[in-house]
Amino acid sequence: MDQAEALFEEGQRALPAWNEADKATRARRLAEGIAILERAFALGHHEAGRVIAGLLQFNDIVAGYRWAIDLAKLGDEDKLISILGDANLPVVLGREVVDAATRGEPWAQTTVARLYVHAAGGLSLREEIGLEAGEPAKRGRVWMERAVKQAWPSAQWLLAITLAEEDEDGGRAIDLAREAAREGAANRHFVAHALALWLQLLDDAGRPPVETVPARTRLAESGHSISMVWLGDRYRLGEGVAQSFERAREWYERAGEKGEAAAYRELGKMYESGAGVGVDDDKARAMYESAAEMGADAYARKRLVEKYGLTWYGSERKKGAGAKKQTVAKKRPKAKTAVTAKKGATSKKATKARPKRKG
């Protein structure tokens, strides 16, 4: 854990509980928590700024507004839009944003565009801060285009969504989403959303794997486990990339550590057939057991029954079927390794015998 993340967690622990009754204690803990979160934000922890702005919105709306402005200048307009819709915000502050948009500030132009988009969706529009009434969707589009001309990522993302929803110029939508997802943005949370949009648009357009690999790779490297499995498949099959069983194994292992049962199933196949890794029945069995335990994988269970004689896997219903699992731990032979899953993550540990299954 890096220093910024450690400070972020420390700051959240320092904040008062939601039901803190003593006002003095609440004020003290709030100040202490925000001070720690400010240090995390200074070290580049974007989420810390979002938390601070949210806290201040309900305790000191003007201070929350100033924090929201700083976040908007990093490409994250969410908190600013929320605060601009708050009737408690002085009108003069809302007009500051509209004035900044008129002067050509891209963060403000995108904020105004999103306010119009929200109005088009039926939400209230605060005309008193200087926004014009009528045709909100059309007015929002104008402001999007102005910010896009300045290559503002969140405006590119917003316009890509708009084009996709209106089924306009799919090629431009893909290009905008790709640009919005470019590396180096301060707001990592936003980049992940832009990556997901880019990938969705590529998939919707039926683009071949060779074109989608860059998006999938970026998404996988950001921690998206399904994309890790997808990349493992592509490297194993040589689709859109040069075939590499080693790279396939690496992506499957990373996905397995994130809790993807399908990754362990595919690793089981590789070790069973020896594809690029050499035949290893013990590892194949361990991978299949992990897949069966984590995701009730039908193929893994079938192989465990047919090849390894672990008949209890054939008698269990799939997870989610509403049936209570049978307790069969006493019948199981000893295994060299076991892989257990907890809350979507996995951990490997040596053991002489498999642990008892929960009834």
mmCIF file of C-alpha atoms in Angstrom:
data_model
loop_
_atom_site.group_PDB
_atom_site.id
_atom_site.type_symbol
_atom_site.label_atom_id
_atom_site.label_comp_id
_atom_site.label_asym_id
_atom_site.label_seq_id
_atom_site.Cartn_x
_atom_site.Cartn_y
_atom_site.Cartn_z
ATOM 1 C CA MET A 1 0.000 0.000 0.000
ATOM 2 C CA ASP A 2 1.456 3.374 -0.995
ATOM 3 C CA GLN A 3 1.516 6.381 1.311
ATOM 4 C CA ALA A 4 -1.437 8.130 -0.329
ATOM 5 C CA GLU A 5 -3.669 5.065 0.033
ATOM 6 C CA ALA A 6 -2.559 4.571 3.644
ATOM 7 C CA LEU A 7 -3.423 8.198 4.449
ATOM 8 C CA PHE A 8 -6.778 7.838 2.702
ATOM 9 C CA GLU A 9 -7.728 4.876 4.876
ATOM 10 C CA GLU A 10 -6.426 6.595 8.012
ATOM 11 C CA GLY A 11 -8.453 9.703 7.215
ATOM 12 C CA GLN A 12 -11.637 7.726 6.745
ATOM 13 C CA ARG A 13 -11.131 5.957 10.077
ATOM 14 C CA ALA A 14 -10.635 9.321 11.783
ATOM 15 C CA LEU A 15 -13.973 10.704 10.585
ATOM 16 C CA PRO A 16 -16.919 10.709 12.997
ATOM 17 C CA ALA A 17 -19.538 7.994 12.885
ATOM 18 C CA TRP A 18 -22.786 8.961 11.162
ATOM 19 C CA ASN A 19 -24.649 8.749 14.473
ATOM 20 C CA GLU A 20 -22.108 10.736 16.519
ATOM 21 C CA ALA A 21 -24.332 12.729 18.885
ATOM 22 C CA ASP A 22 -21.784 14.985 20.575
ATOM 23 C CA LYS A 23 -21.344 18.059 18.361
ATOM 24 C CA ALA A 24 -17.914 18.974 19.722
ATOM 25 C CA THR A 25 -16.589 15.451 19.184
ATOM 26 C CA ARG A 26 -18.091 15.327 15.722
ATOM 27 C CA ALA A 27 -16.525 18.674 14.728
ATOM 28 C CA ARG A 28 -13.114 17.655 16.074
ATOM 29 C CA ARG A 29 -13.092 14.289 14.319
ATOM 30 C CA LEU A 30 -14.369 15.828 11.091
ATOM 31 C CA ALA A 31 -11.533 18.369 11.089
ATOM 32 C CA GLU A 32 -8.951 15.685 11.889
ATOM 33 C CA GLY A 33 -10.228 13.349 9.196
ATOM 34 C CA ILE A 34 -10.343 16.057 6.537
ATOM 35 C CA ALA A 35 -6.809 17.189 7.407
ATOM 36 C CA ILE A 36 -5.507 13.655 6.819
ATOM 37 C CA LEU A 37 -7.523 13.293 3.610
ATOM 38 C CA GLU A 38 -6.057 16.583 2.373
ATOM 39 C CA ARG A 39 -2.584 15.081 2.737
ATOM 40 C CA ALA A 40 -3.685 12.038 0.741
ATOM 41 C CA PHE A 41 -5.105 14.291 -1.984
ATOM 42 C CA ALA A 42 -1.869 16.275 -2.134
ATOM 43 C CA LEU A 43 -0.076 12.988 -2.847
ATOM 44 C CA GLY A 44 -2.394 12.294 -5.773
ATOM 45 C CA HIS A 45 -5.214 10.287 -4.175
ATOM 46 C CA HIS A 46 -8.134 11.605 -6.209
ATOM 47 C CA GLU A 47 -10.847 9.830 -4.231
ATOM 48 C CA ALA A 48 -9.740 11.700 -1.094
ATOM 49 C CA GLY A 49 -10.776 14.960 -2.761
ATOM 50 C CA ARG A 50 -14.166 13.506 -3.647
ATOM 51 C CA VAL A 51 -14.731 12.479 -0.033
ATOM 52 C CA ILE A 52 -13.716 15.908 1.275
ATOM 53 C CA ALA A 53 -16.020 17.741 -1.143
ATOM 54 C CA GLY A 54 -18.892 15.457 -0.197
ATOM 55 C CA LEU A 55 -18.342 15.976 3.524
ATOM 56 C CA LEU A 56 -18.092 19.737 3.217
ATOM 57 C CA GLN A 57 -21.174 19.974 1.023
ATOM 58 C CA PHE A 58 -23.277 19.194 4.080
ATOM 59 C CA ASN A 59 -21.154 21.059 6.630
ATOM 60 C CA ASP A 60 -19.770 24.096 4.787
ATOM 61 C CA ILE A 61 -21.203 24.338 1.286
ATOM 62 C CA VAL A 62 -18.920 27.192 0.195
ATOM 63 C CA ALA A 63 -15.814 25.229 1.223
ATOM 64 C CA GLY A 64 -17.267 22.163 -0.488
ATOM 65 C CA TYR A 65 -17.805 24.240 -3.624
ATOM 66 C CA ARG A 66 -14.150 25.322 -3.667
ATOM 67 C CA TRP A 67 -13.043 21.702 -3.377
ATOM 68 C CA ALA A 68 -15.456 20.731 -6.128
ATOM 69 C CA ILE A 69 -13.904 23.372 -8.392
ATOM 70 C CA ASP A 70 -10.449 21.851 -7.818
ATOM 71 C CA LEU A 71 -11.814 18.408 -8.708
ATOM 72 C CA ALA A 72 -13.525 19.748 -11.838
ATOM 73 C CA LYS A 73 -10.222 21.209 -12.983
ATOM 74 C CA LEU A 74 -8.856 17.653 -12.806
ATOM 75 C CA GLY A 75 -11.658 16.425 -15.041
ATOM 76 C CA ASP A 76 -14.111 15.277 -12.370
ATOM 77 C CA GLU A 77 -17.223 17.451 -12.450
ATOM 78 C CA ASP A 78 -19.514 15.141 -10.443
ATOM 79 C CA LYS A 79 -19.277 16.924 -7.091
ATOM 80 C CA LEU A 80 -19.463 20.358 -8.651
ATOM 81 C CA ILE A 81 -22.662 19.449 -10.500
ATOM 82 C CA SER A 82 -24.145 18.115 -7.284
ATOM 83 C CA ILE A 83 -23.308 21.301 -5.390
ATOM 84 C CA LEU A 84 -24.522 23.590 -8.186
ATOM 85 C CA GLY A 85 -27.914 21.936 -7.866
ATOM 86 C CA ASP A 86 -28.045 22.686 -4.142
ATOM 87 C CA ALA A 87 -30.407 25.555 -3.383
ATOM 88 C CA ASN A 88 -28.211 26.518 -0.404
ATOM 89 C CA LEU A 89 -25.317 27.499 -2.677
ATOM 90 C CA PRO A 90 -25.109 31.273 -3.148
ATOM 91 C CA VAL A 91 -26.190 32.188 -6.680
ATOM 92 C CA VAL A 92 -23.041 34.258 -7.222
ATOM 93 C CA LEU A 93 -20.898 31.117 -6.926
ATOM 94 C CA GLY A 94 -22.936 29.271 -9.520
ATOM 95 C CA ARG A 95 -22.514 32.195 -11.892
ATOM 96 C CA GLU A 96 -18.745 31.911 -11.483
ATOM 97 C CA VAL A 97 -18.870 28.560 -13.273
ATOM 98 C CA VAL A 98 -21.009 29.852 -16.132
ATOM 99 C CA ASP A 99 -18.685 32.853 -16.503
ATOM 100 C CA ALA A 100 -15.662 30.528 -16.594
ATOM 101 C CA ALA A 101 -17.348 28.484 -19.317
ATOM 102 C CA THR A 102 -17.991 31.640 -21.341
ATOM 103 C CA ARG A 103 -14.309 32.564 -20.987
ATOM 104 C CA GLY A 104 -13.391 29.192 -22.487
ATOM 105 C CA GLU A 105 -12.419 27.105 -19.449
ATOM 106 C CA PRO A 106 -12.979 23.474 -20.580
ATOM 107 C CA TRP A 107 -13.802 22.110 -17.111
ATOM 108 C CA ALA A 108 -16.536 24.751 -16.791
ATOM 109 C CA GLN A 109 -17.809 24.147 -20.332
ATOM 110 C CA THR A 110 -18.150 20.445 -19.574
ATOM 111 C CA THR A 111 -19.904 21.213 -16.291
ATOM 112 C CA VAL A 112 -22.422 23.452 -18.070
ATOM 113 C CA ALA A 113 -22.914 20.797 -20.758
ATOM 114 C CA ARG A 114 -23.680 18.183 -18.126
ATOM 115 C CA LEU A 115 -26.102 20.505 -16.355
ATOM 116 C CA TYR A 116 -28.028 20.837 -19.617
ATOM 117 C CA VAL A 117 -27.907 17.072 -20.133
ATOM 118 C CA HIS A 118 -29.368 16.572 -16.651
ATOM 119 C CA ALA A 119 -32.089 19.100 -17.455
ATOM 120 C CA ALA A 120 -32.890 17.207 -20.661
ATOM 121 C CA GLY A 121 -33.320 14.147 -18.464
ATOM 122 C CA GLY A 122 -35.987 15.880 -16.433
ATOM 123 C CA LEU A 123 -33.915 17.278 -13.555
ATOM 124 C CA SER A 124 -34.271 20.901 -12.517
ATOM 125 C CA LEU A 125 -32.049 23.528 -14.136
ATOM 126 C CA ARG A 126 -31.011 26.528 -12.057
ATOM 127 C CA GLU A 127 -31.666 29.343 -14.473
ATOM 128 C CA GLU A 128 -30.751 31.904 -11.823
ATOM 129 C CA ILE A 129 -27.051 31.036 -12.174
ATOM 130 C CA GLY A 130 -27.114 32.104 -15.813
ATOM 131 C CA LEU A 131 -28.158 28.994 -17.732
ATOM 132 C CA GLU A 132 -30.549 29.578 -20.602
ATOM 133 C CA ALA A 133 -33.928 27.885 -20.705
ATOM 134 C CA GLY A 134 -35.213 25.794 -23.585
ATOM 135 C CA GLU A 135 -33.712 23.028 -25.724
ATOM 136 C CA PRO A 136 -31.347 21.743 -23.030
ATOM 137 C CA ALA A 137 -30.099 18.787 -25.104
ATOM 138 C CA LYS A 138 -29.156 21.053 -28.007
ATOM 139 C CA ARG A 139 -27.497 23.629 -25.740
ATOM 140 C CA GLY A 140 -25.604 20.895 -23.907
ATOM 141 C CA ARG A 141 -24.256 19.549 -27.202
ATOM 142 C CA VAL A 142 -22.879 22.992 -28.093
ATOM 143 C CA TRP A 143 -20.956 23.206 -24.824
ATOM 144 C CA MET A 144 -19.655 19.633 -25.230
ATOM 145 C CA GLU A 145 -18.237 20.453 -28.641
ATOM 146 C CA ARG A 146 -16.503 23.555 -27.285
ATOM 147 C CA ALA A 147 -14.744 21.556 -24.583
ATOM 148 C CA VAL A 148 -13.929 18.715 -27.001
ATOM 149 C CA LYS A 149 -12.094 21.217 -29.217
ATOM 150 C CA GLN A 150 -9.774 21.703 -26.252
ATOM 151 C CA ALA A 151 -9.310 17.915 -25.926
ATOM 152 C CA TRP A 152 -10.935 17.851 -22.478
ATOM 153 C CA PRO A 153 -11.265 14.133 -21.548
ATOM 154 C CA SER A 154 -14.580 14.220 -19.690
ATOM 155 C CA ALA A 155 -16.152 16.227 -22.527
ATOM 156 C CA GLN A 156 -14.873 13.655 -25.028
ATOM 157 C CA TRP A 157 -16.392 10.912 -22.877
ATOM 158 C CA LEU A 158 -19.720 12.752 -22.599
ATOM 159 C CA LEU A 159 -19.931 13.422 -26.336
ATOM 160 C CA ALA A 160 -19.010 9.806 -27.124
ATOM 161 C CA ILE A 161 -21.941 8.645 -24.989
ATOM 162 C CA THR A 162 -24.237 11.164 -26.657
ATOM 163 C CA LEU A 163 -23.228 10.047 -30.151
ATOM 164 C CA ALA A 164 -23.670 6.398 -29.213
ATOM 165 C CA GLU A 165 -27.111 6.993 -27.710
ATOM 166 C CA GLU A 166 -28.209 8.908 -30.791
ATOM 167 C CA ASP A 167 -26.638 6.275 -33.063
ATOM 168 C CA GLU A 168 -24.557 8.929 -34.777
ATOM 169 C CA ASP A 169 -21.141 8.476 -36.366
ATOM 170 C CA GLY A 170 -19.973 5.406 -34.454
ATOM 171 C CA GLY A 171 -16.413 5.934 -35.645
ATOM 172 C CA ARG A 172 -16.193 9.334 -34.021
ATOM 173 C CA ALA A 173 -17.679 8.002 -30.793
ATOM 174 C CA ILE A 174 -14.978 5.314 -30.640
ATOM 175 C CA ASP A 175 -12.228 7.867 -31.340
ATOM 176 C CA LEU A 176 -13.553 10.194 -28.646
ATOM 177 C CA ALA A 177 -13.788 7.398 -26.084
ATOM 178 C CA ARG A 178 -10.233 6.311 -26.894
ATOM 179 C CA GLU A 179 -8.966 9.862 -26.421
ATOM 180 C CA ALA A 180 -10.901 10.225 -23.172
ATOM 181 C CA ALA A 181 -9.220 7.069 -21.876
ATOM 182 C CA ARG A 182 -5.697 8.249 -22.601
ATOM 183 C CA GLU A 183 -3.115 7.586 -19.944
ATOM 184 C CA GLY A 184 -1.824 10.160 -17.500
ATOM 185 C CA ALA A 185 -5.125 11.671 -16.383
ATOM 186 C CA ALA A 186 -5.222 12.689 -12.727
ATOM 187 C CA ASN A 187 -8.628 11.102 -12.246
ATOM 188 C CA ARG A 188 -7.931 7.359 -12.436
ATOM 189 C CA HIS A 189 -11.526 6.560 -11.542
ATOM 190 C CA PHE A 190 -12.737 8.454 -14.598
ATOM 191 C CA VAL A 191 -10.167 6.812 -16.886
ATOM 192 C CA ALA A 192 -11.545 3.395 -15.912
ATOM 193 C CA HIS A 193 -15.042 4.544 -16.974
ATOM 194 C CA ALA A 194 -13.677 5.919 -20.241
ATOM 195 C CA LEU A 195 -11.863 2.644 -20.915
ATOM 196 C CA ALA A 196 -15.061 0.696 -20.323
ATOM 197 C CA LEU A 197 -16.957 2.978 -22.725
ATOM 198 C CA TRP A 198 -14.256 2.643 -25.377
ATOM 199 C CA LEU A 199 -14.401 -1.126 -25.104
ATOM 200 C CA GLN A 200 -18.208 -1.199 -25.184
ATOM 201 C CA LEU A 201 -18.264 0.900 -28.357
ATOM 202 C CA LEU A 202 -15.668 -1.343 -29.994
ATOM 203 C CA ASP A 203 -17.708 -4.425 -29.096
ATOM 204 C CA ASP A 204 -20.952 -2.837 -30.302
ATOM 205 C CA ALA A 205 -19.287 -2.013 -33.611
ATOM 206 C CA GLY A 206 -18.159 -5.639 -33.986
ATOM 207 C CA ARG A 207 -14.496 -4.695 -34.189
ATOM 208 C CA PRO A 208 -12.113 -7.691 -34.480
ATOM 209 C CA PRO A 209 -9.887 -8.748 -31.536
ATOM 210 C CA VAL A 210 -6.790 -7.104 -33.040
ATOM 211 C CA GLU A 211 -8.518 -3.712 -32.580
ATOM 212 C CA THR A 212 -9.962 -4.429 -29.142
ATOM 213 C CA VAL A 213 -6.792 -5.836 -27.567
ATOM 214 C CA PRO A 214 -5.380 -2.368 -26.665
ATOM 215 C CA ALA A 215 -8.580 -1.408 -24.821
ATOM 216 C CA ARG A 216 -8.828 -4.776 -23.087
ATOM 217 C CA THR A 217 -5.182 -4.633 -22.050
ATOM 218 C CA ARG A 218 -5.542 -1.189 -20.529
ATOM 219 C CA LEU A 219 -8.689 -2.268 -18.718
ATOM 220 C CA ALA A 220 -7.074 -5.484 -17.467
ATOM 221 C CA GLU A 221 -4.042 -3.605 -16.221
ATOM 222 C CA SER A 222 -6.402 -1.357 -14.241
ATOM 223 C CA GLY A 223 -7.681 -4.462 -12.424
ATOM 224 C CA HIS A 224 -10.675 -5.567 -14.542
ATOM 225 C CA SER A 225 -10.682 -9.339 -14.029
ATOM 226 C CA ILE A 226 -13.048 -10.243 -16.898
ATOM 227 C CA SER A 227 -10.679 -8.497 -19.304
ATOM 228 C CA MET A 228 -7.836 -10.557 -17.845
ATOM 229 C CA VAL A 229 -9.686 -13.766 -18.739
ATOM 230 C CA TRP A 230 -10.454 -12.376 -22.197
ATOM 231 C CA LEU A 231 -6.768 -11.645 -22.802
ATOM 232 C CA GLY A 232 -5.819 -15.091 -21.569
ATOM 233 C CA ASP A 233 -8.173 -16.561 -24.164
ATOM 234 C CA ARG A 234 -6.775 -14.394 -26.954
ATOM 235 C CA TYR A 235 -3.149 -15.300 -26.192
ATOM 236 C CA ARG A 236 -4.020 -18.978 -25.832
ATOM 237 C CA LEU A 237 -5.837 -19.032 -29.168
ATOM 238 C CA GLY A 238 -3.651 -16.503 -30.978
ATOM 239 C CA GLU A 239 -6.605 -14.268 -31.833
ATOM 240 C CA GLY A 240 -5.616 -10.654 -32.459
ATOM 241 C CA VAL A 241 -2.195 -11.284 -30.906
ATOM 242 C CA ALA A 242 0.721 -13.628 -31.472
ATOM 243 C CA GLN A 243 -0.052 -16.920 -29.738
ATOM 244 C CA SER A 244 1.702 -17.182 -26.391
ATOM 245 C CA PHE A 245 0.787 -19.814 -23.828
ATOM 246 C CA GLU A 246 3.063 -18.111 -21.312
ATOM 247 C CA ARG A 247 1.187 -14.814 -21.607
ATOM 248 C CA ALA A 248 -2.115 -16.695 -21.490
ATOM 249 C CA ARG A 249 -1.079 -18.422 -18.269
ATOM 250 C CA GLU A 250 0.024 -15.109 -16.738
ATOM 251 C CA TRP A 251 -3.327 -13.430 -17.479
ATOM 252 C CA TYR A 252 -5.311 -16.432 -16.257
ATOM 253 C CA GLU A 253 -3.342 -16.489 -13.014
ATOM 254 C CA ARG A 254 -3.950 -12.784 -12.438
ATOM 255 C CA ALA A 255 -7.654 -13.238 -13.132
ATOM 256 C CA GLY A 256 -7.804 -16.232 -10.789
ATOM 257 C CA GLU A 257 -6.305 -14.157 -8.015
ATOM 258 C CA LYS A 258 -9.161 -11.699 -8.607
ATOM 259 C CA GLY A 259 -11.724 -14.453 -8.141
ATOM 260 C CA GLU A 260 -12.535 -15.482 -11.730
ATOM 261 C CA ALA A 261 -13.456 -19.178 -11.746
ATOM 262 C CA ALA A 262 -13.218 -19.300 -15.557
ATOM 263 C CA ALA A 263 -9.515 -18.488 -15.333
ATOM 264 C CA TYR A 264 -8.836 -21.519 -13.132
ATOM 265 C CA ARG A 265 -10.914 -23.691 -15.483
ATOM 266 C CA GLU A 266 -8.768 -22.652 -18.454
ATOM 267 C CA LEU A 267 -5.582 -23.202 -16.462
ATOM 268 C CA GLY A 268 -6.857 -26.674 -15.643
ATOM 269 C CA LYS A 269 -7.291 -27.371 -19.352
ATOM 270 C CA MET A 270 -3.778 -26.149 -20.089
ATOM 271 C CA TYR A 271 -2.177 -28.332 -17.413
ATOM 272 C CA GLU A 272 -4.291 -31.317 -18.412
ATOM 273 C CA SER A 273 -3.364 -31.075 -22.103
ATOM 274 C CA GLY A 274 0.128 -29.710 -21.586
ATOM 275 C CA ALA A 275 -0.548 -26.734 -23.868
ATOM 276 C CA GLY A 276 2.528 -24.571 -23.399
ATOM 277 C CA VAL A 277 3.002 -25.590 -19.759
ATOM 278 C CA GLY A 278 3.654 -29.337 -19.839
ATOM 279 C CA VAL A 279 1.270 -31.990 -18.601
ATOM 280 C CA ASP A 280 0.789 -31.801 -14.848
ATOM 281 C CA ASP A 281 -2.213 -33.724 -13.526
ATOM 282 C CA ASP A 282 -1.787 -32.510 -9.964
ATOM 283 C CA LYS A 283 -1.918 -28.867 -11.038
ATOM 284 C CA ALA A 284 -4.765 -29.556 -13.431
ATOM 285 C CA ARG A 285 -6.787 -31.097 -10.622
ATOM 286 C CA ALA A 286 -6.005 -28.197 -8.275
ATOM 287 C CA MET A 287 -7.104 -25.678 -10.900
ATOM 288 C CA TYR A 288 -10.315 -27.560 -11.650
ATOM 289 C CA GLU A 289 -11.112 -27.799 -7.935
ATOM 290 C CA SER A 290 -10.586 -24.062 -7.578
ATOM 291 C CA ALA A 291 -12.932 -23.382 -10.488
ATOM 292 C CA ALA A 292 -15.537 -25.789 -9.136
ATOM 293 C CA GLU A 293 -15.401 -24.324 -5.629
ATOM 294 C CA MET A 294 -15.366 -20.682 -6.678
ATOM 295 C CA GLY A 295 -17.878 -20.638 -9.483
ATOM 296 C CA ALA A 296 -19.518 -24.073 -9.550
ATOM 297 C CA ASP A 297 -17.974 -24.421 -13.023
ATOM 298 C CA ALA A 298 -19.739 -27.257 -14.879
ATOM 299 C CA TYR A 299 -16.802 -28.221 -17.095
ATOM 300 C CA ALA A 300 -14.382 -28.314 -14.155
ATOM 301 C CA ARG A 301 -16.768 -30.477 -12.120
ATOM 302 C CA LYS A 302 -17.225 -32.840 -15.051
ATOM 303 C CA ARG A 303 -13.466 -33.342 -15.412
ATOM 304 C CA LEU A 304 -13.058 -33.836 -11.665
ATOM 305 C CA VAL A 305 -15.632 -36.637 -11.792
ATOM 306 C CA GLU A 306 -14.562 -38.267 -15.057
ATOM 307 C CA LYS A 307 -10.785 -38.083 -14.777
ATOM 308 C CA TYR A 308 -10.054 -37.849 -11.076
ATOM 309 C CA GLY A 309 -12.953 -39.856 -9.678
ATOM 310 C CA LEU A 310 -14.092 -37.067 -7.356
ATOM 311 C CA THR A 311 -17.698 -38.135 -7.578
ATOM 312 C CA TRP A 312 -19.038 -35.661 -5.025
ATOM 313 C CA TYR A 313 -18.598 -32.869 -7.584
ATOM 314 C CA GLY A 314 -21.097 -34.662 -9.783
ATOM 315 C CA SER A 315 -23.721 -34.786 -7.030
ATOM 316 C CA GLU A 316 -23.663 -31.098 -6.112
ATOM 317 C CA ARG A 317 -25.953 -28.517 -7.612
ATOM 318 C CA LYS A 318 -24.600 -25.327 -9.029
ATOM 319 C CA LYS A 319 -24.259 -22.357 -6.741
ATOM 320 C CA GLY A 320 -27.292 -20.130 -6.850
ATOM 321 C CA ALA A 321 -29.666 -23.058 -7.421
ATOM 322 C CA GLY A 322 -31.022 -22.571 -3.906
ATOM 323 C CA ALA A 323 -29.954 -25.975 -2.606
ATOM 324 C CA LYS A 324 -27.772 -26.454 0.420
ATOM 325 C CA LYS A 325 -24.441 -28.094 -0.410
ATOM 326 C CA GLN A 326 -23.753 -31.620 0.702
ATOM 327 C CA THR A 327 -21.063 -32.072 3.299
ATOM 328 C CA VAL A 328 -18.547 -34.459 1.775
ATOM 329 C CA ALA A 329 -15.253 -33.456 3.344
ATOM 330 C CA LYS A 330 -14.855 -36.801 5.116
ATOM 331 C CA LYS A 331 -14.959 -38.695 1.838
ATOM 332 C CA ARG A 332 -12.324 -36.590 0.120
ATOM 333 C CA PRO A 333 -8.760 -37.788 -0.331
ATOM 334 C CA LYS A 334 -5.890 -35.645 0.820
ATOM 335 C CA ALA A 335 -4.724 -32.961 -1.568
ATOM 336 C CA LYS A 336 -1.404 -31.229 -1.901
ATOM 337 C CA THR A 337 -2.832 -27.750 -2.351
ATOM 338 C CA ALA A 338 -6.097 -25.980 -1.880
ATOM 339 C CA VAL A 339 -7.314 -22.705 -3.262
ATOM 340 C CA THR A 340 -10.002 -20.888 -1.310
ATOM 341 C CA ALA A 341 -11.919 -17.789 -2.277
ATOM 342 C CA LYS A 342 -12.939 -14.965 0.023
ATOM 343 C CA LYS A 343 -14.984 -12.021 -1.143
ATOM 344 C CA GLY A 344 -13.894 -12.202 -4.750
ATOM 345 C CA ALA A 345 -10.196 -12.680 -4.043
ATOM 346 C CA THR A 346 -8.213 -15.895 -3.805
ATOM 347 C CA SER A 347 -5.386 -17.126 -1.666
ATOM 348 C CA LYS A 348 -3.258 -20.253 -1.999
ATOM 349 C CA LYS A 349 -2.034 -22.155 0.998
ATOM 350 C CA ALA A 350 -0.457 -25.526 1.580
ATOM 351 C CA THR A 351 -2.480 -28.007 3.526
ATOM 352 C CA LYS A 352 -2.392 -31.698 4.283
ATOM 353 C CA ALA A 353 -6.102 -32.194 3.848
ATOM 354 C CA ARG A 354 -8.878 -30.153 2.332
ATOM 355 C CA PRO A 355 -10.822 -28.025 4.832
ATOM 356 C CA LYS A 356 -14.345 -28.975 5.670
ATOM 357 C CA ARG A 357 -16.914 -27.476 3.387
ATOM 358 C CA LYS A 358 -19.599 -25.295 4.906
ATOM 359 C CA GLY A 359 -22.888 -27.018 5.196
#
